[in-house]
PDB file of C-alpha atoms in Angstrom:
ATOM      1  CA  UNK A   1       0.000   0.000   0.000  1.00 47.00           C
ATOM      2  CA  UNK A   2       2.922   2.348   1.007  1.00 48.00           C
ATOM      3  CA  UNK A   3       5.132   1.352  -2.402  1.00 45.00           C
ATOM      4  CA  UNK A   4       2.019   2.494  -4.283  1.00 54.00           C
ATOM      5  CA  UNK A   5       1.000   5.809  -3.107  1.00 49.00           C
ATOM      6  CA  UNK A   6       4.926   6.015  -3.077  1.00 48.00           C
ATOM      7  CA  UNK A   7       4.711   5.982  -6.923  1.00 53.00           C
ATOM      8  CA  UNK A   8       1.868   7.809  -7.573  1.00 57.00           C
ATOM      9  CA  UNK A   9       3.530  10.808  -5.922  1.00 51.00           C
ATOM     10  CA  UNK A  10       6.357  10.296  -8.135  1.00 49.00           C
ATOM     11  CA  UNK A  11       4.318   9.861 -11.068  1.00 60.00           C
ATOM     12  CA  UNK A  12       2.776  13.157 -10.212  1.00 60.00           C
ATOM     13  CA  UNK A  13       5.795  15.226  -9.532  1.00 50.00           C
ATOM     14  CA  UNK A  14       7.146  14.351 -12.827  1.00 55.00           C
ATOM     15  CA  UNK A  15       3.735  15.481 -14.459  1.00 54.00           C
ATOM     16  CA  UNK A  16       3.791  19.255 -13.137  1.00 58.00           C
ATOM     17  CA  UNK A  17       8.123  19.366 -13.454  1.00 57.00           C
ATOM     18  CA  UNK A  18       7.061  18.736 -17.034  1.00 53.00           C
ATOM     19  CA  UNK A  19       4.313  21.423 -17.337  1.00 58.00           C
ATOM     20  CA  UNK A  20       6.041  23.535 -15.647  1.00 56.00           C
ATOM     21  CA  UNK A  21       9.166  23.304 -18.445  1.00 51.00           C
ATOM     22  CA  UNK A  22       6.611  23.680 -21.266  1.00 53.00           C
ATOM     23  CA  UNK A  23       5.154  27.144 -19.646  1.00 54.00           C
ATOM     24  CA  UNK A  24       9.435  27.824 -19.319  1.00 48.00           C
ATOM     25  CA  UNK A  25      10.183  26.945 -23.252  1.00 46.00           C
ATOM     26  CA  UNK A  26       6.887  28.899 -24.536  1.00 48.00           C
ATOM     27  CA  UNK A  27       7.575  31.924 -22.765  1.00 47.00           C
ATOM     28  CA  UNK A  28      11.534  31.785 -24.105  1.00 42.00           C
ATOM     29  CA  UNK A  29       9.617  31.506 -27.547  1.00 42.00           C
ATOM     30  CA  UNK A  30       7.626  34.522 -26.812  1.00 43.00           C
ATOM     31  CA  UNK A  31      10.407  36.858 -25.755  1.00 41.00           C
ATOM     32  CA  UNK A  32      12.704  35.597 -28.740  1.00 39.00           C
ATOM     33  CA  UNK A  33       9.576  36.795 -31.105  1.00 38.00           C
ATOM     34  CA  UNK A  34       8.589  39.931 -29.262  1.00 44.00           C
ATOM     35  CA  UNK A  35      11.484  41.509 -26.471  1.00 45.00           C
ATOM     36  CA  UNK A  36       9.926  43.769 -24.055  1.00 48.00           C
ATOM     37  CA  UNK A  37       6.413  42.696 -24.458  1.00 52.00           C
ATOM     38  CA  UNK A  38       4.145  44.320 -21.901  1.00 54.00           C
ATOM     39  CA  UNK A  39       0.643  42.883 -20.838  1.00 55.00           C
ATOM     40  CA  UNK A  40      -0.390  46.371 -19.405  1.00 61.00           C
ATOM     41  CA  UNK A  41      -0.868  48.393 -23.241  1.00 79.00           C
ATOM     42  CA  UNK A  42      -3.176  51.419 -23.427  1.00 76.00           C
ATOM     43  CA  UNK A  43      -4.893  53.123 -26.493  1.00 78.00           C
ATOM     44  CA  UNK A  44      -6.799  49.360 -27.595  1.00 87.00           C
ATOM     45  CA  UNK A  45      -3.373  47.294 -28.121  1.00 89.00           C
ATOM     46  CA  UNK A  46      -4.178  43.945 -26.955  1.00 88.00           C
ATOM     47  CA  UNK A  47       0.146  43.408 -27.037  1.00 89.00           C
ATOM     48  CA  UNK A  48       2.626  46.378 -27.155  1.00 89.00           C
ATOM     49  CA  UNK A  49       6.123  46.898 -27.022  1.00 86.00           C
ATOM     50  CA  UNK A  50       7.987  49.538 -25.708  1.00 82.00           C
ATOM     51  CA  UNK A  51       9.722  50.192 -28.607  1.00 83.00           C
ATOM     52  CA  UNK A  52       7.353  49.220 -31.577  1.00 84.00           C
ATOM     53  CA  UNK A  53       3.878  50.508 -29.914  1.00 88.00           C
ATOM     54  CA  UNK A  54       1.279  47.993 -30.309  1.00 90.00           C
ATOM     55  CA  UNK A  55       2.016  44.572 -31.824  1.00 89.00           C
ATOM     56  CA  UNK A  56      -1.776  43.793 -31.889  1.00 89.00           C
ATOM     57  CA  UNK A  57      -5.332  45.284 -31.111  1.00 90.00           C
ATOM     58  CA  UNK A  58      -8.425  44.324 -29.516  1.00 89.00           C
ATOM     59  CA  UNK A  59     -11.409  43.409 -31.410  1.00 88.00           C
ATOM     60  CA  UNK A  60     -12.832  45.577 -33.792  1.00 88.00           C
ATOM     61  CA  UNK A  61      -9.919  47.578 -33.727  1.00 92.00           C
ATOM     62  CA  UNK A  62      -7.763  48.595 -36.803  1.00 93.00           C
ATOM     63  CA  UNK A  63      -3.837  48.150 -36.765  1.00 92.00           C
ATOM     64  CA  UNK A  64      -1.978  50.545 -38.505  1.00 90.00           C
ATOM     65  CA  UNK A  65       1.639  51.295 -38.633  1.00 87.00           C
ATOM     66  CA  UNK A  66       2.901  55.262 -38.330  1.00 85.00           C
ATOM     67  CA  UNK A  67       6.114  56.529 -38.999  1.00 83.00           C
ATOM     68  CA  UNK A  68       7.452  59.142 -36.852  1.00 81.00           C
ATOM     69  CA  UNK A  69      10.963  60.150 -38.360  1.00 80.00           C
ATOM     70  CA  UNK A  70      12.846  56.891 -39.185  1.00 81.00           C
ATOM     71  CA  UNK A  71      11.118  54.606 -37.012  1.00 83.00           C
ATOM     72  CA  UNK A  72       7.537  53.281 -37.186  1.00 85.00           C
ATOM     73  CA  UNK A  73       5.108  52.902 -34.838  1.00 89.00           C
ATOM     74  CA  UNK A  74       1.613  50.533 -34.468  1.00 90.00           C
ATOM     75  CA  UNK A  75      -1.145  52.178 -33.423  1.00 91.00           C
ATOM     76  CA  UNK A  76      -5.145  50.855 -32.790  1.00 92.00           C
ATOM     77  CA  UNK A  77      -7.551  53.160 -34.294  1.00 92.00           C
ATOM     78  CA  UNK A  78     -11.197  52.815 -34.005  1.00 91.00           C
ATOM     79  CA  UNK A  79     -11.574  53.454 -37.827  1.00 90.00           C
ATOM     80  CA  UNK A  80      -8.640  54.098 -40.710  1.00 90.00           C
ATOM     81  CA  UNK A  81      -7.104  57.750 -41.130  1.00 89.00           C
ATOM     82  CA  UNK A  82      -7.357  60.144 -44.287  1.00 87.00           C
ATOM     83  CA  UNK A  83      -5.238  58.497 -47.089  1.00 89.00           C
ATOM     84  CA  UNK A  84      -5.882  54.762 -45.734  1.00 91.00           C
ATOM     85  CA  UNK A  85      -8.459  52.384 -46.340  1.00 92.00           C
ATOM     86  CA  UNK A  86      -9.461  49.141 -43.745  1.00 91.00           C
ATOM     87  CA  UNK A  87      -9.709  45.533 -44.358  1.00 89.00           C
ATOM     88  CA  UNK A  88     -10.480  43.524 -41.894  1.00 88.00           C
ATOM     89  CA  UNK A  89      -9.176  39.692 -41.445  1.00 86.00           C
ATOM     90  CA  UNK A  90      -9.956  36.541 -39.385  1.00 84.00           C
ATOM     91  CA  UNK A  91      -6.855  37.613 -36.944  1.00 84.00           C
ATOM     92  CA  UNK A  92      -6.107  40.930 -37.967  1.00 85.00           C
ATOM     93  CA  UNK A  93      -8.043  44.294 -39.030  1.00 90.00           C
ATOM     94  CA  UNK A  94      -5.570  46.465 -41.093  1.00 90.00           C
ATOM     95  CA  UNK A  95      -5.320  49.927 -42.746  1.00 91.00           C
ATOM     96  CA  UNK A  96      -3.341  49.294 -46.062  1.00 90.00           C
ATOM     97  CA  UNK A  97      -2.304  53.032 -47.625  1.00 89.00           C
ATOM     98  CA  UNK A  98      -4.140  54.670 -50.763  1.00 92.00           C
ATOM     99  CA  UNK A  99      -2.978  55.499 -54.096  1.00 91.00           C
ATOM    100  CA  UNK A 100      -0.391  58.194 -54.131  1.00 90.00           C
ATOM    101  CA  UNK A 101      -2.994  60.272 -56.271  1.00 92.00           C
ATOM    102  CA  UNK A 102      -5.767  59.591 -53.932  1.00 92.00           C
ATOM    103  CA  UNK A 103      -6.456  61.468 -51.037  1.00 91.00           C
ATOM    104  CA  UNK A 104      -9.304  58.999 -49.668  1.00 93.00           C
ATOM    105  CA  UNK A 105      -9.951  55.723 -51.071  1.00 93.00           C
ATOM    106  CA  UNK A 106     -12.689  52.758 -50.657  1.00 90.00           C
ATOM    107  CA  UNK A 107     -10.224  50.180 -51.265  1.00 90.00           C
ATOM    108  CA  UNK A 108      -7.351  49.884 -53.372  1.00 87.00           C
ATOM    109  CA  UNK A 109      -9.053  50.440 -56.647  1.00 89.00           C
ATOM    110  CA  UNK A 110     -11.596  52.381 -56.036  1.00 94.00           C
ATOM    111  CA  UNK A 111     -10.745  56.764 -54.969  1.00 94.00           C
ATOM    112  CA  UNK A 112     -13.538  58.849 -53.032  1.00 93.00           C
ATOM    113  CA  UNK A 113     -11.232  61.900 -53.190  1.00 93.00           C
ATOM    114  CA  UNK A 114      -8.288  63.112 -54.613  1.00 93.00           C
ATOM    115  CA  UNK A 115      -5.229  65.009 -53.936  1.00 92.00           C
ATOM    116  CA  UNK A 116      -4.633  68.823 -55.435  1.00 90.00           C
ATOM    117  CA  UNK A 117      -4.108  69.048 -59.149  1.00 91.00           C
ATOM    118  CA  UNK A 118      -6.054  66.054 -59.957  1.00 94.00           C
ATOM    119  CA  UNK A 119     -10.281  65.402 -60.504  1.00 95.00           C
ATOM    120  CA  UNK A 120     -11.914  62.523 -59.826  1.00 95.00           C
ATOM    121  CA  UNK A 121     -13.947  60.420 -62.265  1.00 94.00           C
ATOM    122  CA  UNK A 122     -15.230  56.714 -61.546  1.00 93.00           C
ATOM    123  CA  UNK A 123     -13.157  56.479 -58.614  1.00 93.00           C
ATOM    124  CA  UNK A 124      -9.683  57.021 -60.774  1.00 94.00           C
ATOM    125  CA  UNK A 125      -7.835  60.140 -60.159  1.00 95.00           C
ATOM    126  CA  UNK A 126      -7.012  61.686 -63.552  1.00 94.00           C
ATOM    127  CA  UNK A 127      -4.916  64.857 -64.879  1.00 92.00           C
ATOM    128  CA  UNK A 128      -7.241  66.048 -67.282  1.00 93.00           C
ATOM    129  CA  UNK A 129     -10.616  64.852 -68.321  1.00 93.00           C
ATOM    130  CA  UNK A 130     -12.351  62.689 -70.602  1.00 92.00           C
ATOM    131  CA  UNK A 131     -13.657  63.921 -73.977  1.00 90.00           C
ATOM    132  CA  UNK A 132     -17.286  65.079 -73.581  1.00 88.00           C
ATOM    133  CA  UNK A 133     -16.757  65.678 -69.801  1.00 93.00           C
ATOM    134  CA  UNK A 134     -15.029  68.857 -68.378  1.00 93.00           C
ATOM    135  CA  UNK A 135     -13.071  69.396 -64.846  1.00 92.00           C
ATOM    136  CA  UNK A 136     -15.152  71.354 -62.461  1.00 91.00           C
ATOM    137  CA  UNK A 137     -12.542  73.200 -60.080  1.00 89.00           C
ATOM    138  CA  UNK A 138     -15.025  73.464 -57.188  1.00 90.00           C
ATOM    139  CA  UNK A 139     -15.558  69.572 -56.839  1.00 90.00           C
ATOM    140  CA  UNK A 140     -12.248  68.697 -58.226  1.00 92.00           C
ATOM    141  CA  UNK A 141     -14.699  65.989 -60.306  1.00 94.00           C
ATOM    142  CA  UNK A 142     -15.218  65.459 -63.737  1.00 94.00           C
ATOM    143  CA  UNK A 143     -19.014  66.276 -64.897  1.00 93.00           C
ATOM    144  CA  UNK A 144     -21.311  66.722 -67.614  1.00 93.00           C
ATOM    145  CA  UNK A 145     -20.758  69.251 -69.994  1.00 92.00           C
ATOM    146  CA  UNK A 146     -24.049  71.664 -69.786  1.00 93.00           C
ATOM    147  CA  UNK A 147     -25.550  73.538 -72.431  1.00 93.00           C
ATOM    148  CA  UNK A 148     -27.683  76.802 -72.248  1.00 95.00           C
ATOM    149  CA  UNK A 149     -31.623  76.129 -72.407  1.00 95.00           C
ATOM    150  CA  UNK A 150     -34.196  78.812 -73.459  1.00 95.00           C
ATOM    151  CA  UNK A 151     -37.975  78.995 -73.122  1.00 95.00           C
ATOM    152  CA  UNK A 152     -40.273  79.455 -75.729  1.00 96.00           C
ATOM    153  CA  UNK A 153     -41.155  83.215 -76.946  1.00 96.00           C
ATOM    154  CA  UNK A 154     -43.336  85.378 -75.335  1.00 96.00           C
ATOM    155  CA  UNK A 155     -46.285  87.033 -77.623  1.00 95.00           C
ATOM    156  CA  UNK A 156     -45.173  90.185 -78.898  1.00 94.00           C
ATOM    157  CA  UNK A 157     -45.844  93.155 -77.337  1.00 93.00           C
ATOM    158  CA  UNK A 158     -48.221  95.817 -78.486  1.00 92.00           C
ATOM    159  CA  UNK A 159     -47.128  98.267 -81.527  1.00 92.00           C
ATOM    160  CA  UNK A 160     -45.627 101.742 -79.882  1.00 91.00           C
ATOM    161  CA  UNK A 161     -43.438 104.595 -81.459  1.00 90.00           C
ATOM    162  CA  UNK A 162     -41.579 106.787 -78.597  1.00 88.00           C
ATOM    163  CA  UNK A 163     -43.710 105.400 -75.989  1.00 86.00           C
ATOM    164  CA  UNK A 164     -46.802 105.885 -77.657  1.00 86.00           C
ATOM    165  CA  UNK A 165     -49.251 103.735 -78.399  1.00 84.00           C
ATOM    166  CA  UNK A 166     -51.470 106.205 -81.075  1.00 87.00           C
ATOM    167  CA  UNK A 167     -51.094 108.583 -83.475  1.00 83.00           C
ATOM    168  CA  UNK A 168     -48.548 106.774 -85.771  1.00 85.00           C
ATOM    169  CA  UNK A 169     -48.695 104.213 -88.555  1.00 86.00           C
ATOM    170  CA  UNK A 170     -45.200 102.652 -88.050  1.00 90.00           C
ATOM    171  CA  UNK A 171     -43.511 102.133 -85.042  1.00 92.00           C
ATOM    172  CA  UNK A 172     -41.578  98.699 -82.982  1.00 94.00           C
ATOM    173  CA  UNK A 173     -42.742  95.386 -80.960  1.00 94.00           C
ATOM    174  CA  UNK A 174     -40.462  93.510 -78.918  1.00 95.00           C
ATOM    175  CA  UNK A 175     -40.732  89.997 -77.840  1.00 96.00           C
ATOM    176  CA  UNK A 176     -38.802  88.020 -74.936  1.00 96.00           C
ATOM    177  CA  UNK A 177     -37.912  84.646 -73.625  1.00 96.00           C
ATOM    178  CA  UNK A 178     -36.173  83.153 -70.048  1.00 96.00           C
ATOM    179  CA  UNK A 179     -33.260  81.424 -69.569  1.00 96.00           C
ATOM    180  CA  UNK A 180     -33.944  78.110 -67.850  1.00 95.00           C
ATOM    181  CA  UNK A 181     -30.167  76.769 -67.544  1.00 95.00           C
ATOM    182  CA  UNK A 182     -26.846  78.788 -67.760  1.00 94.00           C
ATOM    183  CA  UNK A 183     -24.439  77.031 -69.203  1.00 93.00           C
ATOM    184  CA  UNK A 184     -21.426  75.647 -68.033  1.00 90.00           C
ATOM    185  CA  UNK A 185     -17.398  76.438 -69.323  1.00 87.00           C
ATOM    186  CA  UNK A 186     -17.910  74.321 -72.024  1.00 88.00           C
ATOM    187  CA  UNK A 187     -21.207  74.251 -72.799  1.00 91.00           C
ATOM    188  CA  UNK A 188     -22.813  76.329 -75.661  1.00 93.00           C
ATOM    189  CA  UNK A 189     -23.743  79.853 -74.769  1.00 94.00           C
ATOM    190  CA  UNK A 190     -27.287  81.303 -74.810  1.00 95.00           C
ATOM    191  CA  UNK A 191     -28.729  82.994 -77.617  1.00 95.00           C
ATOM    192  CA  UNK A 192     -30.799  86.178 -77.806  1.00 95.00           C
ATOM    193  CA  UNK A 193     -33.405  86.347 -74.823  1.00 95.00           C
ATOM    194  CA  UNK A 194     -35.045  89.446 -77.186  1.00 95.00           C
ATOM    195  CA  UNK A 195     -35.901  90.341 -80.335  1.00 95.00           C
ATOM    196  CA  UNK A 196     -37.682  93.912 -81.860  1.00 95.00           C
ATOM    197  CA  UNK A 197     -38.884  94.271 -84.725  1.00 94.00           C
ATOM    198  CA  UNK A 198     -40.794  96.719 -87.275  1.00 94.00           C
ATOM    199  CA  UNK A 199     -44.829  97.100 -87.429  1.00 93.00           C
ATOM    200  CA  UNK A 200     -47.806  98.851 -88.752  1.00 90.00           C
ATOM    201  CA  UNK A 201     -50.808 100.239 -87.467  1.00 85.00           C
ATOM    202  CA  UNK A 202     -53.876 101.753 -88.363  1.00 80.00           C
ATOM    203  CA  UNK A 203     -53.098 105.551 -87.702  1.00 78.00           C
ATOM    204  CA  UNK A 204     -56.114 106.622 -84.847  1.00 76.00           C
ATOM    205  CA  UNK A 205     -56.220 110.092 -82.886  1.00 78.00           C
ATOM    206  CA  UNK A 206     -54.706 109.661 -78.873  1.00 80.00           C
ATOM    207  CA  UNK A 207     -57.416 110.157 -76.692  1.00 77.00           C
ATOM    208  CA  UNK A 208     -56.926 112.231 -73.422  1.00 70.00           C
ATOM    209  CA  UNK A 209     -55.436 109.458 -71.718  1.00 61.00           C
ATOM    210  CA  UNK A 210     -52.953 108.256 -74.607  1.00 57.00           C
ATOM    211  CA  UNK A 211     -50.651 111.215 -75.246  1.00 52.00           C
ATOM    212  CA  UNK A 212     -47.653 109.501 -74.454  1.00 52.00           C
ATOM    213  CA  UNK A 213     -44.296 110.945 -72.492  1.00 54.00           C
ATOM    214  CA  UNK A 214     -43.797 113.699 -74.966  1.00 54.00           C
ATOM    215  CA  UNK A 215     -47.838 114.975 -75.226  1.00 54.00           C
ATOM    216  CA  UNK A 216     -47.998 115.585 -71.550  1.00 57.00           C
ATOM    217  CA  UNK A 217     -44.632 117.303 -71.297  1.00 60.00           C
ATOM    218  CA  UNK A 218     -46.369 119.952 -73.924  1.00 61.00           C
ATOM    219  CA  UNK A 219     -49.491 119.796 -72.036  1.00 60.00           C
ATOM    220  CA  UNK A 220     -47.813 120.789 -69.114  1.00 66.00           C
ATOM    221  CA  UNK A 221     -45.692 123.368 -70.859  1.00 66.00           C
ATOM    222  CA  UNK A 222     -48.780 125.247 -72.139  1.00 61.00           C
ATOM    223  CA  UNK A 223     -50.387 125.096 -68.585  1.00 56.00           C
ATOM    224  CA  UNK A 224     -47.360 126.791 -67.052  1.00 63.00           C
ATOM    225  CA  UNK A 225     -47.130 128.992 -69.469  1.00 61.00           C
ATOM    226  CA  UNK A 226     -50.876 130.126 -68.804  1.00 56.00           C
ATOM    227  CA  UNK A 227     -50.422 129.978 -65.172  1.00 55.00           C
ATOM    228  CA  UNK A 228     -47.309 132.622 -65.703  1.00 54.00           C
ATOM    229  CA  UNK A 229     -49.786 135.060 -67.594  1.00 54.00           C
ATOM    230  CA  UNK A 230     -52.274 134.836 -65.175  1.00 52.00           C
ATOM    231  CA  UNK A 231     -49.590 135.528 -62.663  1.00 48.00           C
ATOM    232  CA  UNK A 232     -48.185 138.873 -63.844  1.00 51.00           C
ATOM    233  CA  UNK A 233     -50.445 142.015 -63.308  1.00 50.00           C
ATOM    234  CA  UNK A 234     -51.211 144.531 -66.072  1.00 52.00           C
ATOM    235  CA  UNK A 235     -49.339 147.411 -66.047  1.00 50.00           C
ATOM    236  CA  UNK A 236     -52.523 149.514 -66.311  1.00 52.00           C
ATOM    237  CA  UNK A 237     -53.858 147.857 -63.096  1.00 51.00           C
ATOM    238  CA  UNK A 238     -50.426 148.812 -61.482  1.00 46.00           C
ATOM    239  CA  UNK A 239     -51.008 152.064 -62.247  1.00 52.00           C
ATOM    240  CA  UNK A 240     -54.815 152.497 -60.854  1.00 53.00           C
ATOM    241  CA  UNK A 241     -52.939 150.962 -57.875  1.00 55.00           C
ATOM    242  CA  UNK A 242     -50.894 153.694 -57.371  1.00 60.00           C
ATOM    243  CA  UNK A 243     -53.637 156.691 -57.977  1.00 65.00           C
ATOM    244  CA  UNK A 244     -55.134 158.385 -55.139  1.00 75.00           C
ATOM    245  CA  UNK A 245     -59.013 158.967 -55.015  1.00 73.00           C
ATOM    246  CA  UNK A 246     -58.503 162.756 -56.125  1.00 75.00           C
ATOM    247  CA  UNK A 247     -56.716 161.794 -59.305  1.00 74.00           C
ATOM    248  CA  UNK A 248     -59.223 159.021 -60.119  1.00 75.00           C
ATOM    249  CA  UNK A 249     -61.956 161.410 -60.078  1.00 75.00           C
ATOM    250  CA  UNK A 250     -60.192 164.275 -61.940  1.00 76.00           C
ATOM    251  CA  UNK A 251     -59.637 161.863 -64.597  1.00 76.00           C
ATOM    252  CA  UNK A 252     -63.018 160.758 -65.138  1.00 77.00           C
ATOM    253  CA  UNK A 253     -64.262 164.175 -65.516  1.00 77.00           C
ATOM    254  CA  UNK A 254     -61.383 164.530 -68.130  1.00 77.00           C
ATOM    255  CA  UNK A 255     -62.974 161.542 -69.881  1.00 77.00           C
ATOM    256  CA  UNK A 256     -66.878 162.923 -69.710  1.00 75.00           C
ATOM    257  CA  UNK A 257     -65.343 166.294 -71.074  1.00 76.00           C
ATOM    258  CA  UNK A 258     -63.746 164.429 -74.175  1.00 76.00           C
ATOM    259  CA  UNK A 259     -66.646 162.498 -74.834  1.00 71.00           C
ATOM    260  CA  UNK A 260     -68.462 165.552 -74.866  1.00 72.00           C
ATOM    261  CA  UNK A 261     -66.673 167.270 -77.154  1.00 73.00           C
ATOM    262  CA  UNK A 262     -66.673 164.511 -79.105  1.00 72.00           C
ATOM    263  CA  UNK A 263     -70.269 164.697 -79.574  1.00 69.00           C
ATOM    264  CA  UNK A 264     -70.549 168.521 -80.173  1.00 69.00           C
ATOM    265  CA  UNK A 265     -68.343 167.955 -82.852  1.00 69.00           C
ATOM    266  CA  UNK A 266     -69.503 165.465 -85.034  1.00 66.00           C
ATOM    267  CA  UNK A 267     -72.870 167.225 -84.929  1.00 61.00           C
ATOM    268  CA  UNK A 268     -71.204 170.304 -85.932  1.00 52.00           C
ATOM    269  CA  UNK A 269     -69.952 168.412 -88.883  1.00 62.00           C
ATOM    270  CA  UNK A 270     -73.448 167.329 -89.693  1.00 56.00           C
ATOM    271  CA  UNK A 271     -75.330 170.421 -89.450  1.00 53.00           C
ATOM    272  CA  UNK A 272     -72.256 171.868 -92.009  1.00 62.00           C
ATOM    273  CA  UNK A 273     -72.708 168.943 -94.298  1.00 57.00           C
ATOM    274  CA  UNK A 274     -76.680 169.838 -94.599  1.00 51.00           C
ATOM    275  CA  UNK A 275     -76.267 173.694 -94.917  1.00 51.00           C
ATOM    276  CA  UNK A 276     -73.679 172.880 -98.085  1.00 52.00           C
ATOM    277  CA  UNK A 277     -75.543 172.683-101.286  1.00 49.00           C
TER     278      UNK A 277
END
């Protein structure tokens, strides 16, 4: 009974002396692949080193290496910086680098954006664009080439000579139309938005209301010129103004007298003109 549990206990303590040299050899292992790995990492490394940054994320974490002068560090982002574009893998989710003409990507084919001095079009960054499609500077895309469109005419308007509407035969009508798209740099340019041309009327008297700009003008000449009559006083009246009651009187009497002697005298010259044979 003794000899037995005897070996057992043997049996056992060779057991953990070999477990505990497999725990020895795999951690040699690890330090031979990664010296000065640290279990304590911040900023979503799952393993770091102090010298590379992080050797691997946590899960759903992106791994991406930064350089910073000549050495390069690895860094766990939450999502991929400008310039990069993320895959993600069974063990590993990675930010592989764009294009060097592509400013953001979608993957390594594909560009969402593109650096200065270059346009986008279908995801490719180009220098210039493609026939039949011109470079729009604001974008930085390549788009449509846009020509000018014009509505239909407007009737024409009514027959008028300087403003007037009567008292002519021949005079102009115009005629208009919108723009309903400006063109673009390229596209073909608008054409005439108005058009005048000559017409004929039956000639009919204005009416009161229809003298046009240059009938009232005279209209209103003539009534300040009446109004400026009217205004100034006759010199006659100016005078009576002036006169005293005395003077008024004397010359009335003057005026009887030569009324008078008016009359005495043409019958004077009657009664001669019957006494002559």
């Amino acid at each position: 009974m003794h000899l037995r549990l005897i070996s057992w206990f043997f049996i056992i303590l060779n057991f953990m002396e070999y477990i505990g040299s497999q725990n020895a050899s795999r951690g040699r292992r690890q330090r031979r692949t990664h010296p000065n790995v640290s279990q304590g990492c911040q900023g979503g490394c799952a393993t770091c080193s102090d010298y590379n940054g992080c050797l691997s994320c946590k899960p759903r974490l992106f791994f991406v290496l930064e350089r910073i002068g000549m050495k390069q560090i690895g860094v766990c982002l939450s999502s991929c910086p400008s310039g990069y574009y993320g895959t993600r893998y069974p063990d590993i989710n990675k930010c592989t680098k764009c294009k060097a003409d592509c400013d953001t990507c979608f993957n390594k084919n594909f560009c969402t954006k593109c650096k200065s001095g270059f346009y986008l079009h279908l995801g490719k960054c180009l220098d210039n664009c493609p026939e039949g499609l011109e470079a729009n500077n604001h974008t930085m895309e390549c788009v449509s080439i846009v020509h000018c469109e014009v509505s239909e005419w407007n009737p024409w308007s009514p027959c008028t000579k300087k403003g007037k509407t009567c008292g002519f035969k021949r005079g102009t009508e115009t005629r208009v139309r919108e723009i309903i798209q400006h063109p673009s740099a390229k596209g073909n340019l608008c054409p005439p938005t108005n058009e005048t041309r000559k017409c004929t009327v039956q000639r009919k008297k204005c009416q009161k209301g229809e003298r046009g700009k240059k009938g009232r003008e005279r209209k209103r000449k003539k009534v300040n010129k009446g109004e400026s009559k009217e205004a100034i006083p006759d010199s006659k009246d100016l005078e009576s103004s002036k006169e005293t009651p005395e003077q008024r009187e004397n010359k009335q009497q003057q005026k009887k007298r030569k009324v008078q002697d008016k009359q005495q005298k043409s019958s004077v010259d009657l009664f001669r003109g019957l006494k002559s044979p």
